[in-house]
PDB file of C-alpha atoms in Angstrom:
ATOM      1  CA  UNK A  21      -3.791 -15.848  -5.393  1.00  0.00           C
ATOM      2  CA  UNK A  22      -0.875 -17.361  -6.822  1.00  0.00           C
ATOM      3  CA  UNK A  23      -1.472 -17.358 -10.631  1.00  0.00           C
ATOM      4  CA  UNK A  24      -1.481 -14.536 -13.337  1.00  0.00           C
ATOM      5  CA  UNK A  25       1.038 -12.194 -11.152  1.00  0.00           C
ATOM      6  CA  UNK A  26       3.232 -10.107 -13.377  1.00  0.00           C
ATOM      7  CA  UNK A  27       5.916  -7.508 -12.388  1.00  0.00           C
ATOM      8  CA  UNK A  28       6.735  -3.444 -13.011  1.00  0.00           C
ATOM      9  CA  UNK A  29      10.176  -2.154 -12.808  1.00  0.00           C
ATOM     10  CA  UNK A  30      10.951   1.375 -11.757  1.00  0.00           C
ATOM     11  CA  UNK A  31      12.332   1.107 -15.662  1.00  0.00           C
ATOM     12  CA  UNK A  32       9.096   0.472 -17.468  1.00  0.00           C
ATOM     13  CA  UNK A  33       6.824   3.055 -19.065  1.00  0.00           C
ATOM     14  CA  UNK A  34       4.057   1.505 -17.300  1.00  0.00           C
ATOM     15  CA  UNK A  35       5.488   2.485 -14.222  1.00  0.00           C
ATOM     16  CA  UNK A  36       3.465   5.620 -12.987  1.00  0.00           C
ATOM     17  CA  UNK A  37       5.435   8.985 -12.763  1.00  0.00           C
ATOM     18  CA  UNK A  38       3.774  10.052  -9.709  1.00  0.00           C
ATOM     19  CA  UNK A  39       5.402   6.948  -7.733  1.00  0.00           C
ATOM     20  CA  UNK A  40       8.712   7.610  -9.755  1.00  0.00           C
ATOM     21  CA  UNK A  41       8.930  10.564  -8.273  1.00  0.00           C
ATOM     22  CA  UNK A  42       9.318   9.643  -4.298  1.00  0.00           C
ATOM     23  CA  UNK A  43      12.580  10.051  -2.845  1.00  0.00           C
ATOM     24  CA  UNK A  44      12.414   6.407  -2.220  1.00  0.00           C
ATOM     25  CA  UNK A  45      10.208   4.826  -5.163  1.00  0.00           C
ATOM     26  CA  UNK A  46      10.018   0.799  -5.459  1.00  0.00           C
ATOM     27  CA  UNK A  47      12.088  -0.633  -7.957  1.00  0.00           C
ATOM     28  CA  UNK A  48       9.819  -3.837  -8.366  1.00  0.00           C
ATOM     29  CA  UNK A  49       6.098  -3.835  -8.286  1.00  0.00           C
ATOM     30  CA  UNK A  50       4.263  -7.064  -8.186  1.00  0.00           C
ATOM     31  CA  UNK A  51       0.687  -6.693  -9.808  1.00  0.00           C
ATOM     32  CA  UNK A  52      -2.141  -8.861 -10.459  1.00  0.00           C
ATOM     33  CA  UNK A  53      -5.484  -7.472 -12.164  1.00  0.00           C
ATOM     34  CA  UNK A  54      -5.418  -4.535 -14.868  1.00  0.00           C
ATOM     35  CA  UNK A  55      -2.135  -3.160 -15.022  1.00  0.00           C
ATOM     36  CA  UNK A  56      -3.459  -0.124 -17.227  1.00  0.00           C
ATOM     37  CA  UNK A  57      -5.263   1.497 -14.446  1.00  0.00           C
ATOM     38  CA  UNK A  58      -1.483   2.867 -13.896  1.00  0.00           C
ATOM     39  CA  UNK A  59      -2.313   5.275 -16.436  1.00  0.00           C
ATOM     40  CA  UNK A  60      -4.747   7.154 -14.961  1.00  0.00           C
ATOM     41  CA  UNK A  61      -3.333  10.718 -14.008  1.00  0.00           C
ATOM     42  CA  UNK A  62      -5.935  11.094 -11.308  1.00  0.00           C
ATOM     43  CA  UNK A  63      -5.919   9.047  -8.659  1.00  0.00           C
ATOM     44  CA  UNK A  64      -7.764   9.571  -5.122  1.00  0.00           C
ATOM     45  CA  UNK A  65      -5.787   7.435  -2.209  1.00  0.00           C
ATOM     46  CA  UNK A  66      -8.783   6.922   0.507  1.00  0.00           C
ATOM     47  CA  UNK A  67      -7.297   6.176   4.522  1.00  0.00           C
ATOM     48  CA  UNK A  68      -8.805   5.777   8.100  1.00  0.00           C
ATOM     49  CA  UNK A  69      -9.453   3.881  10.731  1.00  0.00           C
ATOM     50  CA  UNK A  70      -9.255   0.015  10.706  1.00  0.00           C
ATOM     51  CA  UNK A  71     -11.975   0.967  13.333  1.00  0.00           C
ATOM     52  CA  UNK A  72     -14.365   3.221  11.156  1.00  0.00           C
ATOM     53  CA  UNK A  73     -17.838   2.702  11.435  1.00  0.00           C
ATOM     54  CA  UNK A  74     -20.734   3.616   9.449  1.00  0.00           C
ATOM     55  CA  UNK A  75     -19.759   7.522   9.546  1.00  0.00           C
ATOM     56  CA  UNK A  76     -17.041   6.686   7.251  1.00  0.00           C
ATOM     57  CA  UNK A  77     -19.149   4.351   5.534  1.00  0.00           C
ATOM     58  CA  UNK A  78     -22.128   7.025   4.996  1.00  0.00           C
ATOM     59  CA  UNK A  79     -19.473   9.634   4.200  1.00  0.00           C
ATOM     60  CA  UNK A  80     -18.134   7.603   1.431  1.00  0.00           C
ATOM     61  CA  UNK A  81     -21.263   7.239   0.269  1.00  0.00           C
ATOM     62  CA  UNK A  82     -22.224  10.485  -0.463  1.00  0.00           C
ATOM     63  CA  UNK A  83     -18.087  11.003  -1.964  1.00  0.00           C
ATOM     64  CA  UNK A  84     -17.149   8.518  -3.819  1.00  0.00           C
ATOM     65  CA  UNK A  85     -20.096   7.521  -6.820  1.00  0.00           C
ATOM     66  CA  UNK A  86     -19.307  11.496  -8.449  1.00  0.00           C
ATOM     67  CA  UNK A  87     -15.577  10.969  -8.242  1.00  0.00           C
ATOM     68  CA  UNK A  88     -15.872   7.564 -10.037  1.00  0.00           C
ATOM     69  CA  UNK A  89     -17.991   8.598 -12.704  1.00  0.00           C
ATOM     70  CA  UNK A  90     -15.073  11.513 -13.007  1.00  0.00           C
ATOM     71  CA  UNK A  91     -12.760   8.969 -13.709  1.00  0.00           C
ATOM     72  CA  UNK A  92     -10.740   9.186 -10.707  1.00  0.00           C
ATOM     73  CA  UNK A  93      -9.051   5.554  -9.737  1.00  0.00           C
ATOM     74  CA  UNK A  94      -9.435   4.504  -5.670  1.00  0.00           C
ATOM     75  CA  UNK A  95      -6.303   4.017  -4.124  1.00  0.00           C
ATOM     76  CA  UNK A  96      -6.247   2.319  -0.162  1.00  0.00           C
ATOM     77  CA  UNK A  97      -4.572  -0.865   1.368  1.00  0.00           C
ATOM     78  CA  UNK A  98      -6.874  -3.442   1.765  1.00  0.00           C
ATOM     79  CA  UNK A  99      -7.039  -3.137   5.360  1.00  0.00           C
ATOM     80  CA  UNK A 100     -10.102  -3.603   7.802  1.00  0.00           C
ATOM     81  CA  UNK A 101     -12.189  -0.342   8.153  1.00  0.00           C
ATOM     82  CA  UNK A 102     -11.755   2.453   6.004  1.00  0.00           C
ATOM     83  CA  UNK A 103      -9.630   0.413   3.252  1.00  0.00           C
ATOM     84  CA  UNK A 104     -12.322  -1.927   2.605  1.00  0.00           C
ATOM     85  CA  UNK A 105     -15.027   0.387   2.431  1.00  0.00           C
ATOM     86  CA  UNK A 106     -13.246   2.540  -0.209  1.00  0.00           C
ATOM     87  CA  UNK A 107     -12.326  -0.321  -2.062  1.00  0.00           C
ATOM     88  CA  UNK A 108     -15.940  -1.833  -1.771  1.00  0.00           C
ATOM     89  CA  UNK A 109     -17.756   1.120  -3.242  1.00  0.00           C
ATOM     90  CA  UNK A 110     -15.242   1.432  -5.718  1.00  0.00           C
ATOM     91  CA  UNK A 111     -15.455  -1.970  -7.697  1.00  0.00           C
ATOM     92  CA  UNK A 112     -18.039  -0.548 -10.391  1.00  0.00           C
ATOM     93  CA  UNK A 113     -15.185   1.711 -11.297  1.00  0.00           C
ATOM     94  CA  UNK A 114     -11.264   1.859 -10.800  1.00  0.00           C
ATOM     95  CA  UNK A 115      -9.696   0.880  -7.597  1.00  0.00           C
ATOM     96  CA  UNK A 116      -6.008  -0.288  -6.731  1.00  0.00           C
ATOM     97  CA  UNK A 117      -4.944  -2.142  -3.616  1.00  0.00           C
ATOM     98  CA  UNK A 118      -1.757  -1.694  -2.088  1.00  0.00           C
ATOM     99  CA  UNK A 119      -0.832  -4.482   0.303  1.00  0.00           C
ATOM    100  CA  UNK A 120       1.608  -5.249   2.816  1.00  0.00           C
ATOM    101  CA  UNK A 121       2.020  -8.789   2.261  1.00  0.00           C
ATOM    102  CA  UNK A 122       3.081 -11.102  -1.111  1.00  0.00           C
ATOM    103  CA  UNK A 123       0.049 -11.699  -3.007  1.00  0.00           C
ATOM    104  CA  UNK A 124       0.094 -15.714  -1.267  1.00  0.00           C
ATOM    105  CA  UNK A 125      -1.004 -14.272   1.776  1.00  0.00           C
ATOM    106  CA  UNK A 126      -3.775 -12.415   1.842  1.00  0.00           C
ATOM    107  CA  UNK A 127      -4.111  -9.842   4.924  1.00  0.00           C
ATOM    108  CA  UNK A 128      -6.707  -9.538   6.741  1.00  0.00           C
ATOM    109  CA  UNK A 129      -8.095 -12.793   5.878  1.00  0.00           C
ATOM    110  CA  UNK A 130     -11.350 -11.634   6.517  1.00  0.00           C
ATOM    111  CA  UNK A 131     -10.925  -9.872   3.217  1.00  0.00           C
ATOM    112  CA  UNK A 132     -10.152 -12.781   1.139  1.00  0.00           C
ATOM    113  CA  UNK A 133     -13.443 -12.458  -1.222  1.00  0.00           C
ATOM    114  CA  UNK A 134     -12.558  -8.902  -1.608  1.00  0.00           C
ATOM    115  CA  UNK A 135      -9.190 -10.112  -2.877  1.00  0.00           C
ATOM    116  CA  UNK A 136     -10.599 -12.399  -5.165  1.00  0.00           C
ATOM    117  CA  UNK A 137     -12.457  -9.287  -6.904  1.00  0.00           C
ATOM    118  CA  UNK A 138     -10.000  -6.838  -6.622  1.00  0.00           C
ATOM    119  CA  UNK A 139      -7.381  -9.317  -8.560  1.00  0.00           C
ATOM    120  CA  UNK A 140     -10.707 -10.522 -11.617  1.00  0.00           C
ATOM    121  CA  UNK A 141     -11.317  -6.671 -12.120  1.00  0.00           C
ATOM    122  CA  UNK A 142      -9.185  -3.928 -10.583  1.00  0.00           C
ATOM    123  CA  UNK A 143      -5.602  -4.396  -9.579  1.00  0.00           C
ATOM    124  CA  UNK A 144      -3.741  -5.452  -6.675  1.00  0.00           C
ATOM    125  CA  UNK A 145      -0.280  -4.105  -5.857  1.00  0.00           C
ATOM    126  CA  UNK A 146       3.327  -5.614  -3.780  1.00  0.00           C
ATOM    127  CA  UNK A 147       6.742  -4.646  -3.040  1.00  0.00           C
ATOM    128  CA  UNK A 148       6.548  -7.950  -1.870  1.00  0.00           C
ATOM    129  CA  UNK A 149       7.161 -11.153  -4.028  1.00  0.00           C
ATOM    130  CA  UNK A 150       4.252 -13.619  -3.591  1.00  0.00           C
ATOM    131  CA  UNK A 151       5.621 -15.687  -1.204  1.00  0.00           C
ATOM    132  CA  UNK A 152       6.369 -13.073   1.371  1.00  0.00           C
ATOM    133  CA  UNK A 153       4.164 -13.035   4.558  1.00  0.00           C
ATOM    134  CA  UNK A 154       3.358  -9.504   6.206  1.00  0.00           C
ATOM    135  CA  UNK A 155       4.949  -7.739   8.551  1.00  0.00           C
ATOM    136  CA  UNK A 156       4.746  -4.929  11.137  1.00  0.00           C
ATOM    137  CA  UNK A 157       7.135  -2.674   9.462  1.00  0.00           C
ATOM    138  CA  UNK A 158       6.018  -3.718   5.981  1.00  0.00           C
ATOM    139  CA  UNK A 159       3.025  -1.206   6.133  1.00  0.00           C
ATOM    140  CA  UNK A 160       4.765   2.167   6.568  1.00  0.00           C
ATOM    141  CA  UNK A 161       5.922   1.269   3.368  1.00  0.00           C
ATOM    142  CA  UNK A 162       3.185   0.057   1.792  1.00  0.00           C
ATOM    143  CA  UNK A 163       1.740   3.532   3.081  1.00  0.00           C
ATOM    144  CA  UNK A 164       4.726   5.425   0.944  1.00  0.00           C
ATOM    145  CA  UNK A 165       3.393   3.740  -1.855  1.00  0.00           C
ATOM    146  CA  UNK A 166      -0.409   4.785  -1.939  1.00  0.00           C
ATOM    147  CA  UNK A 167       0.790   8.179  -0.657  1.00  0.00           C
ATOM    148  CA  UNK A 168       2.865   8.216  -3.734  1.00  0.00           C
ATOM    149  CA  UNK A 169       0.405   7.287  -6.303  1.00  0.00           C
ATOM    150  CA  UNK A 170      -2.135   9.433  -5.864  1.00  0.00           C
ATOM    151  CA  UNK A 171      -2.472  13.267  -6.147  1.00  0.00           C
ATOM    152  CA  UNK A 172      -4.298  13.638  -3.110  1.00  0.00           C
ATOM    153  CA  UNK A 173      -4.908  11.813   0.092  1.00  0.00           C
ATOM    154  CA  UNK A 174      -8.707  11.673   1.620  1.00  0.00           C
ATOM    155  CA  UNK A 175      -8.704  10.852   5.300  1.00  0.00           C
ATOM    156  CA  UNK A 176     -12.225   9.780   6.604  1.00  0.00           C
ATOM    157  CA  UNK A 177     -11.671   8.905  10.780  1.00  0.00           C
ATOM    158  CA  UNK A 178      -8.322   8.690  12.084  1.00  0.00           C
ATOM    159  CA  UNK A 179      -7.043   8.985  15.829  1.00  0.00           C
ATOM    160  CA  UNK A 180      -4.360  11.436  16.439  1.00  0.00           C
ATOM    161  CA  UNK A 181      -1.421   8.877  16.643  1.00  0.00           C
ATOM    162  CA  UNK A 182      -2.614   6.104  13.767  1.00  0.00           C
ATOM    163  CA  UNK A 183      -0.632   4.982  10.757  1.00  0.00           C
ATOM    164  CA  UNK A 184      -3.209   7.461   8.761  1.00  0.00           C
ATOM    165  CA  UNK A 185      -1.733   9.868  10.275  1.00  0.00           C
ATOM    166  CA  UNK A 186       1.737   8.852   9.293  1.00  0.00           C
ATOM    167  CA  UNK A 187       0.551   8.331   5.719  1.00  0.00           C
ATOM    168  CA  UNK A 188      -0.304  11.671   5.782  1.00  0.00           C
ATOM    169  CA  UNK A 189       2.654  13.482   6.869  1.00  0.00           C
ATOM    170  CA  UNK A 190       4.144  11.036   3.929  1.00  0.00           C
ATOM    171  CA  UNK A 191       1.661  12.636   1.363  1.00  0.00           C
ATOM    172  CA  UNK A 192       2.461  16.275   2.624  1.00  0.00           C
ATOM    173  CA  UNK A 193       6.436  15.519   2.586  1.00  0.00           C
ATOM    174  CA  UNK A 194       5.808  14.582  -1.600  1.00  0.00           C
ATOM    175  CA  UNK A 195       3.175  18.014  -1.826  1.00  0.00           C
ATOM    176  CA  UNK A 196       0.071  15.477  -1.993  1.00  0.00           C
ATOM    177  CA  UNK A 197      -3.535  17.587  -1.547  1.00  0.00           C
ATOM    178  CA  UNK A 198      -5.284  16.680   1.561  1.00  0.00           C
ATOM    179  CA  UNK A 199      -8.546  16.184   1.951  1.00  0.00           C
ATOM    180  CA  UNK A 200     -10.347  15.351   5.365  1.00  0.00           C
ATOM    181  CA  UNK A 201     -13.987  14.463   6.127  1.00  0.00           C
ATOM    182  CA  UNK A 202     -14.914  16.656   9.855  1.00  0.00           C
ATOM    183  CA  UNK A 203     -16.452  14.331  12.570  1.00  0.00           C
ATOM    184  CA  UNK A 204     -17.959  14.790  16.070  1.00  0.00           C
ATOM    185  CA  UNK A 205     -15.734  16.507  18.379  1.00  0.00           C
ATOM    186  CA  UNK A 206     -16.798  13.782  20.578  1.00  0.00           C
ATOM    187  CA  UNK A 207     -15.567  10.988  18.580  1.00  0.00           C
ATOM    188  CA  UNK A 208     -11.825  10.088  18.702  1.00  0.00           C
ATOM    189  CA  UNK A 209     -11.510   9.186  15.780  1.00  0.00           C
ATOM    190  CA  UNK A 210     -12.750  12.303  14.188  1.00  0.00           C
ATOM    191  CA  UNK A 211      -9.886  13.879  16.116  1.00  0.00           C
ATOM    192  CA  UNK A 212      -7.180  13.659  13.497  1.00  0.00           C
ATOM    193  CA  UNK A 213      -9.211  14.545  10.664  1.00  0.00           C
ATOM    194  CA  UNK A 214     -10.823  17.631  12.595  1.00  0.00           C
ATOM    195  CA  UNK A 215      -7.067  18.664  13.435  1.00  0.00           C
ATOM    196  CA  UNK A 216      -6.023  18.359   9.685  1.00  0.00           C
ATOM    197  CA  UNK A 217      -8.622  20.254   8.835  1.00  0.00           C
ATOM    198  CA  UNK A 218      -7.558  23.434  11.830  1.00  0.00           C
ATOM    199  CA  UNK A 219      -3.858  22.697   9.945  1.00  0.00           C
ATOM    200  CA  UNK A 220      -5.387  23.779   6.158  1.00  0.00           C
ATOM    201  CA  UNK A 221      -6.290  20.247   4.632  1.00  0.00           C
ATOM    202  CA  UNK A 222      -9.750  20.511   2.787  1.00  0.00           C
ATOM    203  CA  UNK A 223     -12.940  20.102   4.499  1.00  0.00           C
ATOM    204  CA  UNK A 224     -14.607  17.491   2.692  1.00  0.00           C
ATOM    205  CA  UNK A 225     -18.414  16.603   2.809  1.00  0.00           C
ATOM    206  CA  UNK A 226     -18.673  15.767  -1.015  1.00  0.00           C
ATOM    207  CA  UNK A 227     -17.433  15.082  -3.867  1.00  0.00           C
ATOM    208  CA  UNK A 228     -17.299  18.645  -5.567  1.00  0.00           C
ATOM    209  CA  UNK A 229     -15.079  19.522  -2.703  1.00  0.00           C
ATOM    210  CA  UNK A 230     -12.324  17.327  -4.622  1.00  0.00           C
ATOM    211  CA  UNK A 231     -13.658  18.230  -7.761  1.00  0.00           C
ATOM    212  CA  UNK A 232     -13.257  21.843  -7.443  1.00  0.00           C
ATOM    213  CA  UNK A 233     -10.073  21.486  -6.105  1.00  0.00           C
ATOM    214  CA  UNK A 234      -9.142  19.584  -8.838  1.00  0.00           C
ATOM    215  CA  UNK A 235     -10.453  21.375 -11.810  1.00  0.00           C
ATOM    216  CA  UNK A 236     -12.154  18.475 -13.128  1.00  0.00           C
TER     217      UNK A 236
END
């Protein structure tokens, strides 16, 4: 993962407006893979659970092949769970992956072949120069990052108190649309997404829910 990493200042025309426009934007961005997916005006961030299961996976399903055909670019952060699902499903169009770590050290290692194909055909994103290992605190602000390139957040599971939860009071705080996929009241981790949805984020079984929204 060490070869064919360029860079993106907070100068550079490249450099999307919708990140630009955080209170606290990146200066640098490290980037490996197809740097012109930053282009794309509409782009979906996807978040849950590092523990989803196959709800989220069945949900995304049914979501996700309408909004790619639409043109709409992935956004998540390569994490177990959710992350990898989104990104998964999303390789036959436009994803980006946002991670937490220099591109030398590839986290969750158990996602190492998804690495490999996000950085031959989509595009991988740092803050983080390539020899930096992750940390803790390095993924709340990773989190400011997706929340910031995208023009709406879709949260599949998520427990009450989870960093998906956090990312999405970051999304609300820059006027980000939320979407949220309902769950079992039974199932913690439908809990947060069922209470976004009580606080006015979009129910969300499919993709026309976004679409609509949208005006696509």
């Amino acid at each position: 993962m060490q070869s064919n990493t360029s860079f993106i200042t907070i100068f550079d025309s490249i450099y999307p407006d919708h990140l630009r426009e955080i209170y606290d934007p990146p200066v640098i961005l490290y980037s490996k893979g197809n740097a012109e997916y930053l282009s794309n005006q509409k782009m979906l961030a996807v978040v849950g659970s590092r523990k989803a299961d196959q709800y989220t996976e069945t949900m995304l399903n049914i979501i996700l092949p309408d909004l790619l055909a639409e043109g709409i670019c992935i956004v998540s952060g390569l994490a177990k769970g959710a992350d990898s699902i989104a990104h998964r499903l999303a390789l036959n169009g436009q994803t980006i992956g946002v991670t937490g770590s220099g591109f030398q050290h590839i986290y969750p290692r158990s996602n190492h072949d998804l690495y490999q194909q996000m950085a031959a055909r989509q595009l991988l994103l740092s803050e983080y120069p390539p020899y930096i290992k992750p940390q803790k605190f390095h993924f709340p602000m990773r989190n400011r990052i997706i929340a910031g390139l995208s023009k709406g957040l879709l949260v599949t599971q998520a427990a009450m108190k989870s960093g998906t939860m956090i990312t999405v009071d970051r999304a609300l705080e820059e006027g980000r649309d939320i979407f949220s996929v309902p769950g079992s009241a039974l199932d913690p981790l439908c809990e947060g997404t069922n209470s976004l949805i009580s606080q006015g984020a979009k129910l969300t079984v499919s993709a026309k829910d976004i679409l609509n929204e949208w005006a696509f």
